[in-house]
mmCIF file of C-alpha atoms and ligand atoms in Angstrom:
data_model
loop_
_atom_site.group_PDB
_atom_site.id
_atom_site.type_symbol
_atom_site.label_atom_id
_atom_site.label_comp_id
_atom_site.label_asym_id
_atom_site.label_seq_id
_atom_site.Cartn_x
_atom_site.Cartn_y
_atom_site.Cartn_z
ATOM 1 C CA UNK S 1 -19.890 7.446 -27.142
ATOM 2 C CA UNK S 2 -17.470 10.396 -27.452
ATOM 3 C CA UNK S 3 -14.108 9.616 -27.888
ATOM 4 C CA UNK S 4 -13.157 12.316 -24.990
ATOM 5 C CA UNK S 5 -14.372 10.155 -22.496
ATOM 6 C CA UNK S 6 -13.853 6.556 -20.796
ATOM 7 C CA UNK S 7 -14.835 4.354 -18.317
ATOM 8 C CA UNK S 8 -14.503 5.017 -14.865
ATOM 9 C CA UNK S 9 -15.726 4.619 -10.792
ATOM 10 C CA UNK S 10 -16.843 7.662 -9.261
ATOM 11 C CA UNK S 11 -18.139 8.214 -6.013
ATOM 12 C CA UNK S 12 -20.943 10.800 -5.770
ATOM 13 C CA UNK S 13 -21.562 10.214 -2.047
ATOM 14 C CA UNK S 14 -19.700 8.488 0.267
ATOM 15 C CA UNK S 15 -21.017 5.308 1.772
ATOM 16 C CA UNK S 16 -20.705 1.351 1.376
ATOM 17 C CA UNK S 17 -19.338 -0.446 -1.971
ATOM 18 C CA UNK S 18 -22.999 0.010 -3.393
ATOM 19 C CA UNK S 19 -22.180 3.817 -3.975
ATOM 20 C CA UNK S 20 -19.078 3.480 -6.361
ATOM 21 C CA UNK S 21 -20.307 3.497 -10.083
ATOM 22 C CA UNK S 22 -19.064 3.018 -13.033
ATOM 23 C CA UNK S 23 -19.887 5.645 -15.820
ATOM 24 C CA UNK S 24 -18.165 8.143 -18.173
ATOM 25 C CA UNK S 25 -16.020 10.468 -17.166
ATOM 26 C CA UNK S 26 -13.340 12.664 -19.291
ATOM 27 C CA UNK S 27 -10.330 11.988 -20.218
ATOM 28 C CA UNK S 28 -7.925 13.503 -18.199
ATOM 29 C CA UNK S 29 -6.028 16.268 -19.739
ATOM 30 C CA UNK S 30 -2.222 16.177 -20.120
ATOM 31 C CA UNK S 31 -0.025 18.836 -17.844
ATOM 32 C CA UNK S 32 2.970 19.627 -17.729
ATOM 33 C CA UNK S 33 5.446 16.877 -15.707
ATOM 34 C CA UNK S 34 2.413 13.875 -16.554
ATOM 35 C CA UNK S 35 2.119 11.296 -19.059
ATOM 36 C CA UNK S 36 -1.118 9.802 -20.105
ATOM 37 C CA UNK S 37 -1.272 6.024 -19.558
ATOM 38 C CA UNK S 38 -4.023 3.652 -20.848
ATOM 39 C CA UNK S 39 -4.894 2.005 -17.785
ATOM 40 C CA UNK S 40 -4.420 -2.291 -17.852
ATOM 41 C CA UNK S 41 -4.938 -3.041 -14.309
ATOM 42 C CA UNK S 42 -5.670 -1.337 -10.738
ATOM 43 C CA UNK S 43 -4.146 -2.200 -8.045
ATOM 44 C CA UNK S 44 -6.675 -1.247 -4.538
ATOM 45 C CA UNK S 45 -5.762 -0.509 -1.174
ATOM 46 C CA UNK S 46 -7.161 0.614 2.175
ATOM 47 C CA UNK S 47 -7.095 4.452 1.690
ATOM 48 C CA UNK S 48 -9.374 3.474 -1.586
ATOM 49 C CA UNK S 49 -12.068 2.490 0.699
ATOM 50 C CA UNK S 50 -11.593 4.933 3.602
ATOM 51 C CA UNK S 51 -12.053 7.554 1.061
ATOM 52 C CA UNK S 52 -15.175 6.101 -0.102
ATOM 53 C CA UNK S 53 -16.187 5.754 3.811
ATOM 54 C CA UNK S 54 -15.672 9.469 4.051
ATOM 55 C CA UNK S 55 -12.526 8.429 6.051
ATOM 56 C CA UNK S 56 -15.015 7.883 9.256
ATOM 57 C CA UNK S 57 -12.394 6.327 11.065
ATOM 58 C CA UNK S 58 -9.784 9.063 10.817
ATOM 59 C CA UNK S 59 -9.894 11.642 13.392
ATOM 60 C CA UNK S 60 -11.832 14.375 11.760
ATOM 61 C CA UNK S 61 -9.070 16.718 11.450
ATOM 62 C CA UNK S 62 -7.498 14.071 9.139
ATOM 63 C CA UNK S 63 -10.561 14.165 6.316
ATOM 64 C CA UNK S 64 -9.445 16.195 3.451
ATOM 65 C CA UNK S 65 -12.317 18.086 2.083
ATOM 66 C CA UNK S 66 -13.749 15.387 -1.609
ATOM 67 C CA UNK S 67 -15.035 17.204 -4.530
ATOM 68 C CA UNK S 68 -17.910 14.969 -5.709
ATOM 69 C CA UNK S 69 -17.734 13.522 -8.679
ATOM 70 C CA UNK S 70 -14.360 11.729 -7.626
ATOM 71 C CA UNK S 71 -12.470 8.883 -9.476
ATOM 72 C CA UNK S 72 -10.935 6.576 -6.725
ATOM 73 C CA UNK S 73 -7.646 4.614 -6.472
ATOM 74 C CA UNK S 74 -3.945 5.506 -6.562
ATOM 75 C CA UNK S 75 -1.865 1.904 -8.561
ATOM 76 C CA UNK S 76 -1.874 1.409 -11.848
ATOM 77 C CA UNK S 77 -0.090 -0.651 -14.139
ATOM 78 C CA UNK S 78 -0.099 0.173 -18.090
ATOM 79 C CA UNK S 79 1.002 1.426 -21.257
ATOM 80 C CA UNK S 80 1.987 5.422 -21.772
ATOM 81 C CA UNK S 81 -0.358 6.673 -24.354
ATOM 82 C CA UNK S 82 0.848 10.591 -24.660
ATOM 83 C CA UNK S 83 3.957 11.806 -22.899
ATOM 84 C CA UNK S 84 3.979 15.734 -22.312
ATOM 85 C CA UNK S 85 6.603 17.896 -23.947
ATOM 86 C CA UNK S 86 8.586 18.464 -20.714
ATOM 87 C CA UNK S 87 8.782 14.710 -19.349
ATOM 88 C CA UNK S 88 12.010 12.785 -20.260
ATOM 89 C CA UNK S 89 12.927 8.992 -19.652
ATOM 90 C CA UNK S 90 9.594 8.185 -20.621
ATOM 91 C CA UNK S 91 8.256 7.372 -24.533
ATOM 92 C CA UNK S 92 4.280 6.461 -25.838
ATOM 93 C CA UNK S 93 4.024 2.564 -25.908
ATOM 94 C CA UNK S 94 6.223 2.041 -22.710
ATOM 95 C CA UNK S 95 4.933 -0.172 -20.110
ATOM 96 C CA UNK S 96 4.554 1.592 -16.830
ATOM 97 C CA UNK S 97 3.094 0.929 -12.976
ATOM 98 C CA UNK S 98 3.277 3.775 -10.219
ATOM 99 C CA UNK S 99 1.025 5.135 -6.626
ATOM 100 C CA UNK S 100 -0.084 8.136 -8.871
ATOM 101 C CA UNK S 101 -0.118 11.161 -6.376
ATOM 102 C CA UNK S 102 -0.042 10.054 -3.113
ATOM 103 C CA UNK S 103 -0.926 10.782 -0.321
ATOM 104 C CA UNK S 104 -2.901 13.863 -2.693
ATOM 105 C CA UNK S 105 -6.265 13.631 -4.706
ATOM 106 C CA UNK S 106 -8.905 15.094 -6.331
ATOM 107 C CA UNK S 107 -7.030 15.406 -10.114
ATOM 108 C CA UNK S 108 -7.211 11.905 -12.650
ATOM 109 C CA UNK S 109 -6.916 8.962 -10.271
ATOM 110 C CA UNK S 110 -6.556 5.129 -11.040
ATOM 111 C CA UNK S 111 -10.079 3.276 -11.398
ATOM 112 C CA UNK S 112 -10.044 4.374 -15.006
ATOM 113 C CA UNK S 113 -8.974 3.534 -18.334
ATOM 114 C CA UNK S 114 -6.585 6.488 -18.785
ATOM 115 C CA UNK S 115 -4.644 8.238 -15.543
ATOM 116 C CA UNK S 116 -3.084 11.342 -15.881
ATOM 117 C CA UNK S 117 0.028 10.591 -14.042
ATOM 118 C CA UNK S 118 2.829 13.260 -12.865
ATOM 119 C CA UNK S 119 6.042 10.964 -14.246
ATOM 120 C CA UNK S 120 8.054 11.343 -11.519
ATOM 121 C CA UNK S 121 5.852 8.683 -9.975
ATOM 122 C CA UNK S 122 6.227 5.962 -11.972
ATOM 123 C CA UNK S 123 8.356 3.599 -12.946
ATOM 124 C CA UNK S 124 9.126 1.073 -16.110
ATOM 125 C CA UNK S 125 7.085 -1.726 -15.412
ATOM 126 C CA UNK S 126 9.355 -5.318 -15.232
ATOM 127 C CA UNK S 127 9.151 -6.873 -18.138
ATOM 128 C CA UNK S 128 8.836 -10.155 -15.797
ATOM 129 C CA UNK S 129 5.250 -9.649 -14.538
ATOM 130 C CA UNK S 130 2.298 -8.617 -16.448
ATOM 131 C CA UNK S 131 0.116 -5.907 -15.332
ATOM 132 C CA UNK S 132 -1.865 -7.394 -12.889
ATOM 133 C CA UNK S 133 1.120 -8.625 -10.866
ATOM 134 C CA UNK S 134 2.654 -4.656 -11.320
ATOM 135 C CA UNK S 135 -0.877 -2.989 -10.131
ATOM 136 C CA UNK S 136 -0.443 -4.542 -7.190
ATOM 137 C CA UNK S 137 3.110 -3.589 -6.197
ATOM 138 C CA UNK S 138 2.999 0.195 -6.045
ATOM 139 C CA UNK S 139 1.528 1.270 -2.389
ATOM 140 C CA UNK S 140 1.788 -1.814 -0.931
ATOM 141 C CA UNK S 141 5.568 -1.906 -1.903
ATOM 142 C CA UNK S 142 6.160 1.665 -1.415
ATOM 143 C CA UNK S 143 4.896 1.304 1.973
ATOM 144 C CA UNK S 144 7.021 -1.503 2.858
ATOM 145 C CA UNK S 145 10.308 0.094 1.236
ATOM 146 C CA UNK S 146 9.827 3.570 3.078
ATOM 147 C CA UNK S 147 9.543 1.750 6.372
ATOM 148 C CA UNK S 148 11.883 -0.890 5.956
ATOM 149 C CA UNK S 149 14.564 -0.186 3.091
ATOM 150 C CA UNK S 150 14.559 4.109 3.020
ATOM 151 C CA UNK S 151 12.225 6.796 3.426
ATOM 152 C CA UNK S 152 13.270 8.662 -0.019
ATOM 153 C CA UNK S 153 12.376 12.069 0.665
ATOM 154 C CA UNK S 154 12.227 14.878 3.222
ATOM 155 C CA UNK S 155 8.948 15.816 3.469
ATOM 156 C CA UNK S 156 7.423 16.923 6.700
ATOM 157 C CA UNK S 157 6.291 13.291 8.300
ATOM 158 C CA UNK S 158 2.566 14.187 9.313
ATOM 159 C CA UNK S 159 2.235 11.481 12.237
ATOM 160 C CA UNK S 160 5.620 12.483 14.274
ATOM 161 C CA UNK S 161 7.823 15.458 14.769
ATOM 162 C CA UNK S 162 10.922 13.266 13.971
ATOM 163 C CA UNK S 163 11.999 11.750 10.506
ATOM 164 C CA UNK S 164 10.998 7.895 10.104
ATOM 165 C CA UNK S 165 14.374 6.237 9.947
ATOM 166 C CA UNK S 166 14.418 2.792 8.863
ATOM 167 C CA UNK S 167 16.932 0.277 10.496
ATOM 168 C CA UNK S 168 19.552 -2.061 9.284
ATOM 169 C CA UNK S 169 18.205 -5.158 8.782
ATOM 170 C CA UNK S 170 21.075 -8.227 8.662
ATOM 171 C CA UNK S 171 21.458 -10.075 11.095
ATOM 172 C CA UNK S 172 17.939 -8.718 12.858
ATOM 173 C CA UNK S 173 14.616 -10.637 13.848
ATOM 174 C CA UNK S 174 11.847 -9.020 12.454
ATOM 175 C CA UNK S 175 8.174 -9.495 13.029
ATOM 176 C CA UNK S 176 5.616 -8.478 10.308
ATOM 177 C CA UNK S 177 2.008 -8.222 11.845
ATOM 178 C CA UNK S 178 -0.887 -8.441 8.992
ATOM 179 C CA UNK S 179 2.033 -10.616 7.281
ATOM 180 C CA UNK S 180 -0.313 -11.554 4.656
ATOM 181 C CA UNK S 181 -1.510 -8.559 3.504
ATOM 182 C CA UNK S 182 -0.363 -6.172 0.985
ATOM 183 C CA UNK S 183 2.173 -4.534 2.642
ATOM 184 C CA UNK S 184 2.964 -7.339 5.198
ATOM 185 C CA UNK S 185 3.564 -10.041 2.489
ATOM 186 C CA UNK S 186 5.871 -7.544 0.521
ATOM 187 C CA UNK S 187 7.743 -6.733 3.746
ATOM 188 C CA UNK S 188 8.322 -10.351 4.906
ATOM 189 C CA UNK S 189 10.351 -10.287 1.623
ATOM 190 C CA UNK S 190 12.002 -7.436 1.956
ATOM 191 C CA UNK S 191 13.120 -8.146 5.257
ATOM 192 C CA UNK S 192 14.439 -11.478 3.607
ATOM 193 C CA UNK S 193 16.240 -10.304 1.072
ATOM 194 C CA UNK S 194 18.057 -7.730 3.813
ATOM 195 C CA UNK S 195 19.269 -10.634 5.582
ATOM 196 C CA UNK S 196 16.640 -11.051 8.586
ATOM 197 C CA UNK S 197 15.035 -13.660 10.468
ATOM 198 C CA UNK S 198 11.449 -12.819 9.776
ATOM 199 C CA UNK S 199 8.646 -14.187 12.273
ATOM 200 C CA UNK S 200 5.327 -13.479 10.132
ATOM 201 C CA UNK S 201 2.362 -12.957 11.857
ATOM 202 C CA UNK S 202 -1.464 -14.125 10.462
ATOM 203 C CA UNK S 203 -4.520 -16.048 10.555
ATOM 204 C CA UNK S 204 -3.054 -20.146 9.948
ATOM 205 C CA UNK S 205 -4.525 -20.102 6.765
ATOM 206 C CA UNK S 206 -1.508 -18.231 5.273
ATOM 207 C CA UNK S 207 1.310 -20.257 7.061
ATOM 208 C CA UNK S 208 2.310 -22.511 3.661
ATOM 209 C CA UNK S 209 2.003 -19.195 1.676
ATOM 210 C CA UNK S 210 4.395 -17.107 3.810
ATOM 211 C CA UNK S 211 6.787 -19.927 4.559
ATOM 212 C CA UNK S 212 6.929 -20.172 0.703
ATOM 213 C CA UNK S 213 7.831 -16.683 0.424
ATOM 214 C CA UNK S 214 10.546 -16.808 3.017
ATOM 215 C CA UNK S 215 8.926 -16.567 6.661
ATOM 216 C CA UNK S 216 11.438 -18.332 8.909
ATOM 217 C CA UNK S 217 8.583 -18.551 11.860
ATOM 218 C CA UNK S 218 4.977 -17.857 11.599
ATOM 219 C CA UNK S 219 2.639 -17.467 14.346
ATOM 220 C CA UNK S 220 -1.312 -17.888 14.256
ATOM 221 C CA UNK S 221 -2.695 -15.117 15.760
ATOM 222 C CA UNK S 222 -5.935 -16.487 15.878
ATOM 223 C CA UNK S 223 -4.514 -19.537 17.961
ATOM 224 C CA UNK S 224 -2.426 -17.529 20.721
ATOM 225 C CA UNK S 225 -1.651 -13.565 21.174
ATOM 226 C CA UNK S 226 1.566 -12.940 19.253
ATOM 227 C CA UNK S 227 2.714 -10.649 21.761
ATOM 228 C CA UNK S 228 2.480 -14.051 24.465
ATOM 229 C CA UNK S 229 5.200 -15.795 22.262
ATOM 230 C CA UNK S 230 7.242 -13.070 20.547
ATOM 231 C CA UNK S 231 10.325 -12.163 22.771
ATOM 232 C CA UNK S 232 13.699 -10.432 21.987
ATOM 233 C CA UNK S 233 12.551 -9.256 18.742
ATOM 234 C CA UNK S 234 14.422 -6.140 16.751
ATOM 235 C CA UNK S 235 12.081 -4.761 14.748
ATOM 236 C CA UNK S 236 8.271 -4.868 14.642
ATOM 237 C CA UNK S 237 6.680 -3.569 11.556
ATOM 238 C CA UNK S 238 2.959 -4.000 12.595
ATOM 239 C CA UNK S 239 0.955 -3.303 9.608
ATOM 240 C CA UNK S 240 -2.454 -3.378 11.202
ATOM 241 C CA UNK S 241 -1.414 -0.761 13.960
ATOM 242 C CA UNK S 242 -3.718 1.373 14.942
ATOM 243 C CA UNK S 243 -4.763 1.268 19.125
ATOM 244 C CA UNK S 244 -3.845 -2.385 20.035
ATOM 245 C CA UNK S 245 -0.255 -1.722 18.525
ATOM 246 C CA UNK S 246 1.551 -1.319 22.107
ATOM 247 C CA UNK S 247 1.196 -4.723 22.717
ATOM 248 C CA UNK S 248 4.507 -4.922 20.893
ATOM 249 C CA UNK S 249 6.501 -3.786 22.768
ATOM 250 C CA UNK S 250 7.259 -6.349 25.258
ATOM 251 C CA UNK S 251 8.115 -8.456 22.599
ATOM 252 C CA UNK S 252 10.791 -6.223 21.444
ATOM 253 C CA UNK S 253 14.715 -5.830 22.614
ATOM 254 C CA UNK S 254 16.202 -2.859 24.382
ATOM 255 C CA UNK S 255 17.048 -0.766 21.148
ATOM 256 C CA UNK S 256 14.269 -2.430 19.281
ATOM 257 C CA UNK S 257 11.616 -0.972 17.136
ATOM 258 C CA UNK S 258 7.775 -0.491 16.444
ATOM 259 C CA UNK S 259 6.927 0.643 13.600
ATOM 260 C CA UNK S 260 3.005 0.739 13.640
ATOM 261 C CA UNK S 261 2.066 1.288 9.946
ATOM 262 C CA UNK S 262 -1.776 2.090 10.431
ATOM 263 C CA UNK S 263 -1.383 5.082 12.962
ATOM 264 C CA UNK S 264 -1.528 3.960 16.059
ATOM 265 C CA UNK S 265 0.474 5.895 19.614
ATOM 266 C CA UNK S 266 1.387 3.481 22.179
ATOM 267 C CA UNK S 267 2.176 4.440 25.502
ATOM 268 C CA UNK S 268 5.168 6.770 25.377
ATOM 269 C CA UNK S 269 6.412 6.443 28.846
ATOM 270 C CA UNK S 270 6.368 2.087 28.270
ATOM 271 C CA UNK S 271 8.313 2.355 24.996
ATOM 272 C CA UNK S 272 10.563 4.688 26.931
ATOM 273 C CA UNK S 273 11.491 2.647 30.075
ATOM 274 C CA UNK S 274 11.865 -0.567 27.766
ATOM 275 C CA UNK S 275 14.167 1.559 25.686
ATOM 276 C CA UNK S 276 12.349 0.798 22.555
ATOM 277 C CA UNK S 277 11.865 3.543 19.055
ATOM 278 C CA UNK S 278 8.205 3.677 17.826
ATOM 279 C CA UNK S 279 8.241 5.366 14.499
ATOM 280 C CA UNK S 280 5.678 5.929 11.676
ATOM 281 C CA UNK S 281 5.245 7.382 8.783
ATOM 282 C CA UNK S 282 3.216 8.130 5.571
ATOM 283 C CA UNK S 283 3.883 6.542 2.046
ATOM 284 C CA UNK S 284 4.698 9.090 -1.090
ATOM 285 C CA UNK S 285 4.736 8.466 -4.736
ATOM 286 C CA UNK S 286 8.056 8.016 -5.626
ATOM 287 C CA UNK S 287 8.682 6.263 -9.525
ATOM 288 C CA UNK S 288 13.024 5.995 -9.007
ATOM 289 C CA UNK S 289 12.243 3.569 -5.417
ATOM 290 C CA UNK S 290 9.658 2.018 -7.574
ATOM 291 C CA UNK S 291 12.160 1.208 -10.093
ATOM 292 C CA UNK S 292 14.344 -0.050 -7.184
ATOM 293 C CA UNK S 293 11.744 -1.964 -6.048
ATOM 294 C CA UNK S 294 10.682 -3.218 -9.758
ATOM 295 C CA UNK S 295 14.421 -4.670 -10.019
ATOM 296 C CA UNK S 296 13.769 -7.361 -7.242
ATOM 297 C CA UNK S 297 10.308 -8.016 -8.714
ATOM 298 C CA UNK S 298 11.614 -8.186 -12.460
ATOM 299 C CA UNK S 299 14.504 -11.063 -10.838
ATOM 300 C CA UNK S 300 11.811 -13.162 -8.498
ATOM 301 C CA UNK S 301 13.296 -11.713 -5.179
ATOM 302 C CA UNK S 302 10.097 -10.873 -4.301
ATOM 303 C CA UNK S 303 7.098 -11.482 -5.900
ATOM 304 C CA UNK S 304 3.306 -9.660 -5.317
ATOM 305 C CA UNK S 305 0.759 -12.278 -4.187
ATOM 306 C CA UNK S 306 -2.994 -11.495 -6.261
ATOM 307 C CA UNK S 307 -5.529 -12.602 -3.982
ATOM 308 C CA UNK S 308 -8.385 -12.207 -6.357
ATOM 309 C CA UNK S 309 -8.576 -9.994 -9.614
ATOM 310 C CA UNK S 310 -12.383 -8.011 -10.976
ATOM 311 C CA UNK S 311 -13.344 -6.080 -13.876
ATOM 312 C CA UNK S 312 -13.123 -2.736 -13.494
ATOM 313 C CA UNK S 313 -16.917 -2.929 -13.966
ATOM 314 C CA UNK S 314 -17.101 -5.117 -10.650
ATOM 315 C CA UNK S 315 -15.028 -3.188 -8.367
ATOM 316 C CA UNK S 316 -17.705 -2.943 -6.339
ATOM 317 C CA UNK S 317 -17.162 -6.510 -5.670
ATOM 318 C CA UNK S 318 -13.582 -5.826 -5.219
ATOM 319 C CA UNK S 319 -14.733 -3.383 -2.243
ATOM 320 C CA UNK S 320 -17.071 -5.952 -1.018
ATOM 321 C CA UNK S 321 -14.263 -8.511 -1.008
ATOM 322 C CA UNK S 322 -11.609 -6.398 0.686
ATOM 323 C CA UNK S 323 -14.391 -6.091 3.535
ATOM 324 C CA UNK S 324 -14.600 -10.457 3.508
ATOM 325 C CA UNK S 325 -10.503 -9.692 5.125
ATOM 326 C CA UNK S 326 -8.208 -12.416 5.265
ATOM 327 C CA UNK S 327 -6.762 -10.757 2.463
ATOM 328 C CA UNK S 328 -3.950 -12.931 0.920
ATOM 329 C CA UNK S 329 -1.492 -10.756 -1.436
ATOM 330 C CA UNK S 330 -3.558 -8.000 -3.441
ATOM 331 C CA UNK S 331 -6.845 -7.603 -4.557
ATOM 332 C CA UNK S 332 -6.673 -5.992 -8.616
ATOM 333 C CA UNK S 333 -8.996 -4.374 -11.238
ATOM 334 C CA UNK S 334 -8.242 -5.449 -14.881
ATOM 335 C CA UNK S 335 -9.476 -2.505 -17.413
ATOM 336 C CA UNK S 336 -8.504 -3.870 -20.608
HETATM 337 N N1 NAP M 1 1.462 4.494 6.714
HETATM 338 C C1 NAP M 1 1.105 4.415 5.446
HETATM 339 O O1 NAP M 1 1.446 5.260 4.614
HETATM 340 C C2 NAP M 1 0.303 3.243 4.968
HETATM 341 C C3 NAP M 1 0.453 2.799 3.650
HETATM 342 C C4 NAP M 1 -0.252 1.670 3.241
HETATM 343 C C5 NAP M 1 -1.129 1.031 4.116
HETATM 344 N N2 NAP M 1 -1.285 1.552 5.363
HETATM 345 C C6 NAP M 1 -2.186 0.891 6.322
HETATM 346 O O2 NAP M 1 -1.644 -0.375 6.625
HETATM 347 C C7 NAP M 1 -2.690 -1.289 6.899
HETATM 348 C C8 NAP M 1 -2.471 -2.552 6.096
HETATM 349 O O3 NAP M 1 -2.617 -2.282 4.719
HETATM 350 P P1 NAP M 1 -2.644 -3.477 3.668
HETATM 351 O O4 NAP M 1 -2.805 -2.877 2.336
HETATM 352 O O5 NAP M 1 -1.513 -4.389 3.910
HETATM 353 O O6 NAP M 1 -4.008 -4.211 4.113
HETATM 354 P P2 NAP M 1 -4.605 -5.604 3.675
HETATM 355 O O7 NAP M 1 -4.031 -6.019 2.345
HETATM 356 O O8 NAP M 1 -6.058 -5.479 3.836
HETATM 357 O O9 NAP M 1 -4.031 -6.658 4.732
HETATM 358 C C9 NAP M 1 -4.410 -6.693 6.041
HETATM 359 C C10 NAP M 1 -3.969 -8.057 6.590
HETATM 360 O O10 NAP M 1 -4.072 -8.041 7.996
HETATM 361 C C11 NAP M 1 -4.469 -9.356 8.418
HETATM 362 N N3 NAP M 1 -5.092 -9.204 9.740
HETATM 363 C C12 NAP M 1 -6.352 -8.790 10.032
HETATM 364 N N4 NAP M 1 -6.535 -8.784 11.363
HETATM 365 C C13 NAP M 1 -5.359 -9.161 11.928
HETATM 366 C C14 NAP M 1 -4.906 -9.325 13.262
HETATM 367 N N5 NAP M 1 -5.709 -9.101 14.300
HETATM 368 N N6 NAP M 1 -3.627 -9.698 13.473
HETATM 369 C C15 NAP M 1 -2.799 -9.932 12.433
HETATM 370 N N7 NAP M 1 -3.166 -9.807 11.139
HETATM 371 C C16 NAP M 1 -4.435 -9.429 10.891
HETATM 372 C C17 NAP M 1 -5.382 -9.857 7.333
HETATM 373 O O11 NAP M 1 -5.388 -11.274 7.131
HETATM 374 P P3 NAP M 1 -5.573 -12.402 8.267
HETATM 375 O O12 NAP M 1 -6.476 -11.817 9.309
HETATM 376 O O13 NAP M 1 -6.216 -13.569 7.558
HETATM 377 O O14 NAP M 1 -4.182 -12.728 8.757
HETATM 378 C C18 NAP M 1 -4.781 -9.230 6.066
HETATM 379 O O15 NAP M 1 -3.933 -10.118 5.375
HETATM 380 C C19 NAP M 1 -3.986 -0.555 6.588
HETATM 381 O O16 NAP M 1 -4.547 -0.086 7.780
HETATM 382 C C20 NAP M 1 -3.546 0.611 5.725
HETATM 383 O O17 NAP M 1 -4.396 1.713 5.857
HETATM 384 C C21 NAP M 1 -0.593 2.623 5.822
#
């Protein structure tokens, strides 16, 4: 085996988990701005899968031309293996986690053993958790800090006109939708830690896990409609979104929220009469938030769930698994 390549999952078609496989692949070369981390663990996520779906359920418009062969994935978590000459804050052997260049592709991507990673995006890992615990954090976290905590950039928001603006929290009832999944379970916390009552929303078999982490009311959705017992609610971050999403809004206050995080446009004229803001917006890679973010993880304020963990090898059974749902926490790859 050459020593100028390692292990990876490339898609040469799109289509079901069957079509990722693991083979060689280069090592990614070092730019300028990017450091070269040795990949310990792989943190996956929905756009993982819709990319290896050929994003079929995004309006066509939406699917970014691939370039076949294409590694997949966006969260790492590892060790910095060659830094280039430009990057500061960042030395070979540090321990590092980061959404590598999102929402862009087609350079070195994450289901690998070394990513090619612009710095900016990444973050010192927290000496607290190892690197299956920091895979997991990145997009899921990012997604719940940019929606709940601060957006972090002005960048033209590609699903509204208007810039998302998150809300103060204190003091507020929020409801988290999908409260068990990546991004809900890591907003449930978040939305605890800023001093909210937080009404988590998910099939029953996560109620003792999100009480644990903080839930102050949890609702089976599987038993009744949320939307039938929800009332006067501030905020609803609805992390499965997408076309049922406007059911929200009767559940919300005059001045209230919904922020659908799966794109999703409910009726405009409702949220208007019921005085209510629907906002949305798109996570970026962004290594200072993730340091933010890493703080609470490094003291226990919040902590990432890991549903199940695969070999890099398997990560086709990762895929298949992620399709199973009732995803609990974060589904990882471990590469070394
Ligand atoms: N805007 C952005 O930039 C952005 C960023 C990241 C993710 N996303 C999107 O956000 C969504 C969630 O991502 P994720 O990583 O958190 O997904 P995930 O880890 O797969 O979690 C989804 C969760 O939703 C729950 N769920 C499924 N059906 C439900 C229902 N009818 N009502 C309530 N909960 C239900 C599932 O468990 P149970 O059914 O057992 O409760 C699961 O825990 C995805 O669509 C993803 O594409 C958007």
């Amino acid at each position: 085996m050459s020593t100028d390549t390692m292990k990876t999952i490339r898609l040469h078609e799109f289509g079901g988990p069957e079509v990722l496989r693991y083979e060689e692949a280069p090592i990614p070369e070092l730019k300028l701005g990017e450091v070269l981390v040795r990949v310990h663990a792989v943190g996956i996520n929905p756009p993982d899968w819709y990319l290896r779906d050929g994003y079929k359920d995004l309006p066509p418009e939406w699917r970014p031309p691939v370039p076949f062969p294409v590694i997949l994935g966006s969260d790492v978590s590892g060790v910095i293996e060659a830094v280039a000459t430009d990057v500061q804050g960042f030395s070979v052997g540090d321990e590092v986690f980061g959404m590598v260049r999102f929402p862009s592709f087609g350079e070195s991507a994450a289901y690998a053993e070394y990513v090619a990673a612009p710095a900016s995006d990444l973050a010192l890992k927290p000496a607290g958790i190892d690197h299956v615990h920091a895979a997991g954090a990145p997009m899921s976290g990012l997604t719940a800090w940019q929606f709940l905590i601060e957006l972090g950039h002005n960048e033209p928001n590609p699903l509204q006109p208007e810039r998302h603006r998150p809300l103060p929290l204190s003091g507020k009832t929020v409801l988290v939708n999908g409260a068990a999944g990546g991004v809900g379970h890591l907003a449930v916390q978040l939305a605890k830690w800023k001093g909210a009552h937080v009404i988590a929303v998910a099939s029953g078999m996560h109620e003792s896990f999100l009480r644990e982490l903080g839930a102050d009311e949890f609702i089976d959705y599987t038993k009744s409609p949320p939307e039938d017992i929800a009332h006067d609610v501030d905020l609803v971050l609805d992390t499965l979104g997408g076309p049922t999403t406007g059911r929200f809004l009767r559940t919300l206050k005059r001045g209230g929220a919904l922020f659908p995080v799966f794109l999703g446009y409910p009726d405009a004229e409702e949220a208007a009469k019921r005085g209510v803001i629907v906002s949305m917006t798109q996570v970026r890679s962004n290594g200072p938030q993730l340091a933010e973010f890493g703080r609470l993880l490094d003291a226990g304020t919040v902590r990432v769930a890991n549903d199940s963990t695969f070999p890099l090898v398997d990560a086709r059974k990762a895929h298949e698994r992620a399709a199973g749902g009732h995803i609990q926490g974060k589904i990882v790859l471990t590469v070394v």
